[in-house]
Every structure is written in C-alpha cells, then in structure tokens.
XYZ file of C-alpha atoms in Angstrom:
423
model
C 23.523 -17.349 26.319
C 24.067 -15.981 22.809
C 20.405 -16.583 21.968
C 19.341 -14.626 25.043
C 21.641 -11.740 24.115
C 20.256 -11.752 20.580
C 16.678 -11.559 21.852
C 17.519 -8.745 24.268
C 19.264 -6.814 21.492
C 16.375 -7.281 19.103
C 13.878 -6.130 21.708
C 15.767 -2.835 21.710
C 16.186 -2.405 17.960
C 13.262 -4.132 16.211
C 10.790 -1.361 17.007
C 13.255 1.198 15.598
C 13.620 -0.875 12.418
C 9.839 -0.781 12.019
C 9.775 2.935 12.825
C 12.469 3.591 10.201
C 10.664 1.418 7.658
C 7.500 3.471 8.165
C 9.374 6.752 7.639
C 11.085 5.354 4.526
C 7.818 4.045 3.090
C 6.270 7.520 2.989
C 9.136 8.870 0.876
C 9.493 5.748 -1.286
C 12.837 4.710 0.139
C 14.062 1.136 -0.243
C 14.675 0.717 3.492
C 10.970 -0.024 3.961
C 11.243 -3.037 1.634
C 14.406 -4.126 3.455
C 12.607 -3.922 6.816
C 9.691 -5.937 5.407
C 12.114 -8.566 4.143
C 13.889 -8.779 7.524
C 10.646 -9.276 9.467
C 9.470 -11.810 6.863
C 12.651 -13.866 7.340
C 12.051 -13.991 11.080
C 8.352 -14.704 10.620
C 8.872 -17.547 8.157
C 11.458 -19.128 10.460
C 9.036 -19.007 13.401
C 6.132 -20.287 11.294
C 8.157 -23.157 9.823
C 9.349 -24.092 13.336
C 5.745 -23.999 14.622
C 6.720 -21.598 17.378
C 3.961 -20.855 19.878
C 4.150 -17.114 19.058
C 2.523 -17.738 15.657
C -0.477 -19.663 16.980
C -2.785 -16.626 17.324
C -2.027 -15.540 13.732
C -4.266 -16.162 10.723
C -3.238 -19.646 9.576
C -5.259 -19.662 6.276
C -3.462 -16.476 5.248
C -0.050 -18.140 5.477
C -1.139 -21.356 3.790
C -2.807 -19.500 0.914
C 0.382 -17.439 0.463
C 2.345 -20.661 0.020
C -0.319 -22.037 -2.331
C -0.038 -18.913 -4.464
C 3.740 -19.230 -4.655
C 3.461 -22.916 -5.582
C 0.852 -22.278 -8.289
C 2.382 -19.144 -9.821
C 6.010 -20.285 -9.724
C 5.018 -23.784 -10.821
C 3.394 -22.395 -13.966
C 6.462 -20.257 -14.649
C 8.770 -23.289 -14.346
C 6.579 -25.286 -16.738
C 6.257 -22.503 -19.308
C 9.533 -20.636 -19.328
C 12.797 -21.746 -20.860
C 14.626 -19.306 -18.550
C 12.479 -19.005 -15.395
C 15.083 -16.980 -13.510
C 14.772 -14.263 -16.158
C 10.999 -14.037 -15.636
C 10.275 -11.032 -13.395
C 6.958 -12.554 -12.379
C 8.882 -15.246 -10.505
C 10.386 -12.693 -8.122
C 7.093 -10.838 -7.682
C 5.225 -14.051 -6.838
C 7.921 -15.079 -4.365
C 7.772 -11.663 -2.689
C 3.972 -11.837 -2.384
C 4.179 -15.213 -0.695
C 7.206 -14.483 1.475
C 6.120 -11.036 2.684
C 2.889 -12.554 4.006
C 4.953 -13.773 6.984
C 6.004 -10.216 7.877
C 3.610 -9.903 10.812
C 4.860 -13.110 12.415
C 8.355 -11.616 12.557
C 7.300 -8.727 14.824
C 7.026 -10.987 17.854
C 9.601 -9.019 19.882
C 8.019 -5.598 19.283
C 5.890 -4.591 22.258
C 3.451 -2.471 20.228
C 4.087 -2.675 16.452
C 1.095 -0.489 15.578
C 2.417 2.396 17.687
C 5.877 2.225 16.114
C 4.413 2.042 12.608
C 1.940 4.887 13.106
C 4.506 7.253 14.643
C 7.006 6.489 11.887
C 4.326 7.113 9.263
C 3.471 10.469 10.807
C 7.081 11.568 10.576
C 7.364 10.203 7.034
C 4.213 11.931 5.781
C 5.425 15.301 7.067
C 8.799 14.735 5.380
C 7.117 13.691 2.112
C 4.942 16.804 2.170
C 7.942 19.064 2.869
C 9.982 17.550 0.032
C 7.016 17.680 -2.327
C 6.292 21.295 -1.468
C 9.924 22.233 -2.056
C 9.909 20.627 -5.489
C 6.548 22.194 -6.356
C 7.766 25.682 -5.462
C 11.175 25.574 -7.136
C 10.908 22.793 -9.736
C 7.229 22.138 -10.536
C 7.406 18.683 -12.077
C 5.495 15.480 -11.508
C 7.114 14.012 -8.428
C 8.065 10.417 -7.695
C 10.888 10.825 -5.162
C 13.408 9.769 -7.776
C 11.341 6.960 -9.263
C 7.962 5.975 -10.641
C 5.403 8.623 -9.700
C 2.514 6.172 -9.338
C 4.552 3.959 -7.000
C 5.385 6.945 -4.793
C 1.730 7.978 -4.745
C 0.701 4.527 -3.525
C 3.347 4.233 -0.808
C 2.686 7.797 0.402
C -1.084 7.197 0.435
C -0.797 4.053 2.565
C 1.557 5.898 4.920
C -0.977 8.718 5.121
C -3.726 6.284 6.099
C -1.472 4.699 8.699
C -0.559 8.078 10.180
C -4.271 8.807 10.718
C -4.821 5.769 12.987
C -5.476 7.106 16.512
C -3.110 6.043 19.309
C -3.651 5.911 23.031
C -1.547 8.596 24.745
C 0.301 9.780 21.606
C 3.482 11.838 22.057
C 3.219 15.613 21.934
C 5.325 15.815 18.776
C 2.900 13.508 16.871
C -0.671 14.067 18.130
C -3.727 12.219 16.885
C -5.887 13.862 14.249
C -6.571 14.073 10.516
C -3.805 16.643 9.981
C -1.681 13.978 8.324
C -4.439 13.318 5.797
C -4.184 16.935 4.663
C -0.392 16.827 4.328
C -0.432 13.382 2.730
C -3.141 14.308 0.228
C -1.049 17.258 -0.961
C 2.054 15.053 -1.199
C 0.121 12.537 -3.329
C -1.350 15.362 -5.418
C 2.170 16.408 -6.392
C 2.581 12.975 -8.053
C -0.478 13.567 -10.317
C -1.643 9.970 -9.785
C -5.410 10.199 -10.058
C -6.124 6.573 -9.146
C -4.677 7.235 -5.667
C -5.456 10.902 -5.073
C -9.234 10.662 -5.561
C -9.916 7.894 -2.978
C -7.387 9.424 -0.556
C -9.109 12.796 -0.821
C -12.432 11.053 -0.134
C -10.940 9.463 2.995
C -9.603 12.847 4.130
C -13.019 14.496 3.749
C -14.729 11.707 5.691
C -12.222 11.807 8.548
C -12.225 15.597 8.799
C -16.022 15.606 8.849
C -16.009 12.836 11.442
C -13.674 14.904 13.635
C -15.994 17.901 13.581
C -19.078 15.775 14.260
C -17.715 13.636 17.070
C -15.439 16.056 18.923
C -17.484 19.253 19.258
C -16.188 19.997 22.749
C -12.487 19.678 21.972
C -11.824 23.172 20.704
C -8.074 22.700 20.784
C -8.196 19.819 18.297
C -10.623 21.653 16.035
C -8.485 24.782 16.165
C -5.379 22.799 15.212
C -7.291 21.144 12.376
C -8.592 24.498 11.144
C -5.051 25.868 11.267
C -3.718 22.927 9.244
C -6.506 23.354 6.669
C -5.783 27.092 6.486
C -2.110 26.442 5.826
C -3.065 24.026 3.055
C -5.316 26.683 1.482
C -2.525 29.264 1.667
C -0.090 26.845 0.046
C -2.524 26.188 -2.794
C -3.193 29.926 -3.197
C 0.470 30.823 -3.774
C 0.998 31.877 -7.433
C 3.574 29.224 -8.270
C 1.571 26.521 -6.509
C -1.707 27.686 -8.043
C -0.380 27.370 -11.574
C 1.232 24.035 -10.792
C -1.871 22.587 -9.133
C -4.095 23.900 -11.926
C -1.993 21.959 -14.407
C -2.414 18.872 -12.235
C -6.117 19.235 -11.463
C -7.294 20.255 -14.928
C -6.563 16.824 -16.428
C -8.543 15.333 -13.524
C -11.592 17.345 -14.609
C -11.142 16.279 -18.212
C -10.692 12.680 -17.080
C -13.965 12.829 -15.130
C -15.804 14.643 -17.960
C -14.309 13.178 -21.144
C -16.973 14.754 -23.381
C -15.462 18.211 -22.953
C -13.742 19.259 -26.156
C -10.558 20.919 -24.985
C -7.156 21.329 -26.493
C -5.533 19.775 -23.424
C -7.381 16.497 -23.855
C -4.913 15.021 -26.359
C -2.507 13.566 -23.812
C -5.348 12.228 -21.698
C -7.025 10.643 -24.697
C -3.739 8.915 -25.556
C -3.588 7.423 -22.049
C -7.204 6.279 -22.221
C -6.689 4.877 -25.690
C -3.676 2.787 -24.666
C -5.528 1.323 -21.694
C -8.525 0.547 -23.887
C -6.294 -1.350 -26.333
C -4.574 -3.225 -23.488
C -7.789 -4.174 -21.725
C -9.711 -5.204 -24.833
C -6.814 -7.365 -26.004
C -6.425 -8.886 -22.532
C -10.103 -9.865 -22.427
C -9.737 -11.723 -25.726
C -6.640 -13.589 -24.550
C -8.251 -14.493 -21.207
C -11.347 -15.810 -22.962
C -9.118 -18.204 -24.914
C -7.095 -19.307 -21.837
C -9.340 -18.822 -18.775
C -8.043 -21.482 -16.357
C -4.247 -21.096 -16.327
C -3.662 -17.985 -18.457
C -0.727 -17.632 -20.830
C 2.072 -16.478 -18.508
C 3.807 -13.151 -18.013
C 6.308 -13.660 -20.846
C 3.686 -14.395 -23.506
C 0.825 -12.159 -22.415
C 1.934 -8.974 -24.183
C 2.695 -10.851 -27.395
C -0.807 -12.356 -27.259
C -2.427 -8.991 -26.498
C -0.612 -7.281 -29.372
C -1.542 -10.114 -31.745
C -5.202 -9.813 -30.660
C -5.480 -6.167 -31.783
C -7.863 -5.898 -34.755
C -5.914 -3.105 -36.447
C -2.179 -3.350 -37.264
C -1.851 0.374 -36.526
C -2.617 -0.233 -32.848
C 0.105 -2.823 -32.310
C 3.240 -0.588 -32.312
C 1.661 1.573 -29.575
C 1.597 -1.374 -27.150
C 5.109 -2.706 -27.732
C 6.609 -0.572 -24.938
C 4.277 -1.961 -22.261
C 5.010 -4.986 -20.055
C 1.620 -5.333 -18.321
C -2.023 -4.314 -18.771
C -2.240 -1.667 -16.020
C -4.992 -3.676 -14.347
C -4.277 -6.082 -11.479
C -7.206 -8.429 -12.163
C -6.488 -8.775 -15.879
C -2.766 -9.265 -15.190
C -3.466 -12.030 -12.681
C -5.830 -13.797 -15.080
C -3.233 -13.568 -17.821
C -0.347 -14.711 -15.607
C -1.964 -17.433 -13.504
C -5.506 -17.842 -14.806
C -8.712 -18.093 -12.806
C -7.075 -20.478 -10.328
C -4.407 -17.922 -9.433
C -7.003 -15.156 -9.083
C -9.142 -17.299 -6.754
C -6.110 -18.040 -4.560
C -5.208 -14.350 -4.483
C -8.761 -13.356 -3.513
C -8.730 -15.993 -0.782
C -5.350 -14.730 0.447
C -6.447 -11.127 0.915
C -9.993 -12.078 1.922
C -8.775 -14.267 4.784
C -6.507 -11.603 6.255
C -9.142 -8.874 5.769
C -11.678 -10.937 7.744
C -9.131 -11.605 10.496
C -8.100 -7.946 10.743
C -11.694 -6.712 10.749
C -12.447 -8.910 13.744
C -9.253 -7.708 15.456
C -9.877 -3.969 15.109
C -10.135 -2.208 18.465
C -12.435 0.615 17.293
C -14.343 2.033 14.346
C -11.443 4.292 13.371
C -9.284 1.251 12.632
C -12.120 -0.386 10.680
C -12.545 2.740 8.554
C -8.797 2.809 7.976
C -8.878 -0.783 6.749
C -11.726 0.111 4.371
C -9.744 3.087 3.029
C -6.768 0.801 2.463
C -8.897 -1.648 0.484
C -10.464 1.212 -1.514
C -7.112 2.759 -2.452
C -5.593 -0.641 -3.297
C -8.587 -1.481 -5.491
C -8.563 1.917 -7.222
C -4.816 1.722 -7.855
C -5.116 -1.866 -9.028
C -7.710 -0.960 -11.641
C -5.316 1.430 -13.430
C -1.905 0.059 -12.391
C -0.785 -3.136 -10.655
C 0.497 -2.969 -7.056
C 1.704 -6.579 -7.257
C 4.172 -5.859 -10.059
C 6.609 -3.635 -8.178
C 8.718 -4.536 -5.158
C 7.979 -1.255 -3.325
C 4.204 -1.505 -3.634
C 4.297 -5.203 -2.695
C 6.336 -4.368 0.406
C 3.967 -1.500 1.247
C 0.885 -3.712 1.097
C 2.336 -6.516 3.186
C 4.034 -4.245 5.735
C 0.714 -2.519 6.419
C -1.107 -5.853 6.655
C 1.740 -7.351 8.677
C 1.624 -4.651 11.342
C -2.150 -4.970 11.686
C -1.783 -8.763 11.674
C 0.731 -8.689 14.527
C -1.424 -6.207 16.463
C -4.596 -8.277 16.047
C -2.747 -11.400 17.196
C -1.592 -9.612 20.356
C -5.127 -8.471 21.072
C -6.426 -11.999 20.596
C -3.807 -13.286 23.020
C -4.794 -10.643 25.578
C -8.443 -11.612 25.319
C -7.511 -15.242 25.809
C -5.781 -14.526 29.116
C -8.477 -12.117 30.252
C -6.744 -8.749 29.759
C -8.546 -5.776 28.134
C -7.346 -5.016 24.619
C -7.501 -1.278 25.282
C -4.669 -1.492 27.807
C -1.713 0.425 26.410
C 1.328 -1.762 25.902
C 4.721 -0.500 26.958
C 6.539 1.124 24.071
C 10.174 2.271 24.109
C 9.361 5.162 21.752
C 9.482 8.509 23.531
C 6.206 10.041 24.637
C-alpha cells in the first residue's frame, strides 16, 4: 500500500522536478544537479534490480559508465595516498552515476515535454537577468559563479528550448525565438568557445524556419519581432559599448595577426593555453597508456616546460583546459577509449530514436557545443557541467526508450503522450 502511494505521489511530482531542474539549469542553479542526482538514484536502483522498465534503454551505455568508474577510480586508489582528497574521484563517480539519470524518469509521462518547457522558461529568465546586469552593471556574467560554466549550461538549455513540441502551450510556443534570447544570454558571459557554435546553430535554425514555413506568416512575424527586439537591445548605447567590448576580443581572437593595443590580455590567454597543451603532450607521450593521474599532472606539465620563466605562470592552474588532454593525463588512452565508447554508444542510440530531423539537428548542435567547449575548457571537471550533459542525454534517453517501447507494441511514436503540464 505504501509503495502504491509512493508511486502515485511521484507520478504527480516527478515531472515538476524535471521542469524545475530545466529552469534551474538555464540560470546555473544547483537544483538542476540535485534533480539529476535524484533521477540517477532511482535509475541506478531500477537498473541494479533489473526492472523491466530499463530493458528498452541503451545497455552498453550503462555498462561503459560503470567501466569508466572502475578504471578511473581504480587508478586513483592505486596512485593516491589520500584518494578522498582527489577531486577527480568525485568527478569520475558523477560521470558514471549520472549516466543512469534517464532510467529514473520511468514515472514521467513525457520527459521531453517537461524538459523543453522548463528550458524555455529558464532561457527567458536567463536573458532577462543578463540584460539587467548588462544595462546597470556591465560585467562578465556567470550568475554568481564561473562564467564559462554558466555559458555552457545556458547554451544547452537554449538548444533544448528550441526542440519542437506537439501542441505546445500558448505561453511557450515552438520556434527559434529561444535561440535568439539564449545567444544573447551566453554572449553576456563572454565565453567564445560556446557563443560561436551556438550562434551558428541559431543562424541555421532561423534560416530553416524561413525556408520551410513560408506560409505561416504568424510564426515569421513573431520571429521577425523577436529579432527586431534583439537588434534594438544591441543598439542601445550602454549595450552597444558593452557588447563592443565583448565582441572586439572575438575579432582579435579570430584574426590574431592584427596588431592592436587590446591584444595583450588575449595573447596572455593564448600563451597560457599553449604552455599547458605543449607540456601536456610531452607528459602524455611519456605515459600514454594509463597517464599520470590528476594529482601529478600539473607538476609534470610544469616540470616539462623548457624555460623556467614559464613555470610560475602555470602554478595557479589545476587542469589543461582541454578535455581530451585532461583525460589522457588522468586515465591514459584506456580511459579515453572508454569515454569515447560511452558517449558514442548513447549518441548512436539517440540518433536512431529521434522522431524528426529537428531533434537530430539538436543532437548535432549539442555535440558541436560540447566539443568546442571541451577543446578550451573541460565539461567533465565541474559538477554543474557534468549534470547538464547527463540531464540532457538522460531526457533524450528516456524519450527514445519510450518511443522504442511504443514501436514494439505497434503504436505510432508521433502520438502525443498525456502530460500534466498546462497547455
């Protein structure tokens, strides 16, 4: 009786937890990580108990997640005198545990709908907060934390908000409007590795809307209105000066041969990354199979610098600002192969489970932004970005599993599932 009551209660609240997690993700609030953790607990319990609800899910994805945890944490236990003090231990555990997030959404009728609607609300809130800061306190924005982390979480929320829904509510219609608002919110963070691919996605989707919906004048008019508002916001004097300061380094970054006075800061950033990456390559070449571990990697990189003058510059850094190099340093080629297999298996499963080309394009944008961010930062070395990646994949995983189940029993996947969210 208590179990039945628990299930009935969760059927009423789980979709709101996911909705709230989506809103929180866009503004870099910790509730999104908490929601991901809660669904992962449920999912791991169901997977370990071999519940029938997990049978349509991607089994290699879960097994490779456990293999990664075993390999990464095993190396840490062998290398470290104080493994509990090694931050890589917690990051590796989160990567493996959060992979079960999708399995925990079994009681949500339509997880994709809840996640998309929450993301649409969150993106609008993120844009409003960012615009307020830009007008009255023009600083690089990170919603109270790391600016690059906020840019990544807001960008993934922006992509999610752009996924079309069947019969969306009037207060959150389909369309690329959220890409415009989200791109501006990410621009306020000045994170180039995220803003450039997100802007590319926005241009593609806006162009696709004009090409494929020529007869829907209402949608095009709304889109033109949203674009006009964005232009007016950018044209405001305070915003123009602020955005110029943000965009000008982008131009210098793209054209580094320009001799400008403002290039000093940018050159310092490029120089530090060059030192980190060149030192990492030398260390990896000496330890290609298992790496050197997260505790020793920076010591090895600093020691590998040819000039003593370069070494003090790198002492403040704890990773190489490159996901591939970090993984090779932490867990070696074996760890990188497991990680590629982990994300490759779920990407193949999700691609086959997409209901339309819009979802496939969205998955490609997600991979592009994750790759771009990973080349200059590391999304697997922060709990918020880890939660963002696996919550997005988890929602799509749960949705694809439901569609597979519907095909198996002969129902069309396009049939709208009942959702308790208001329409």
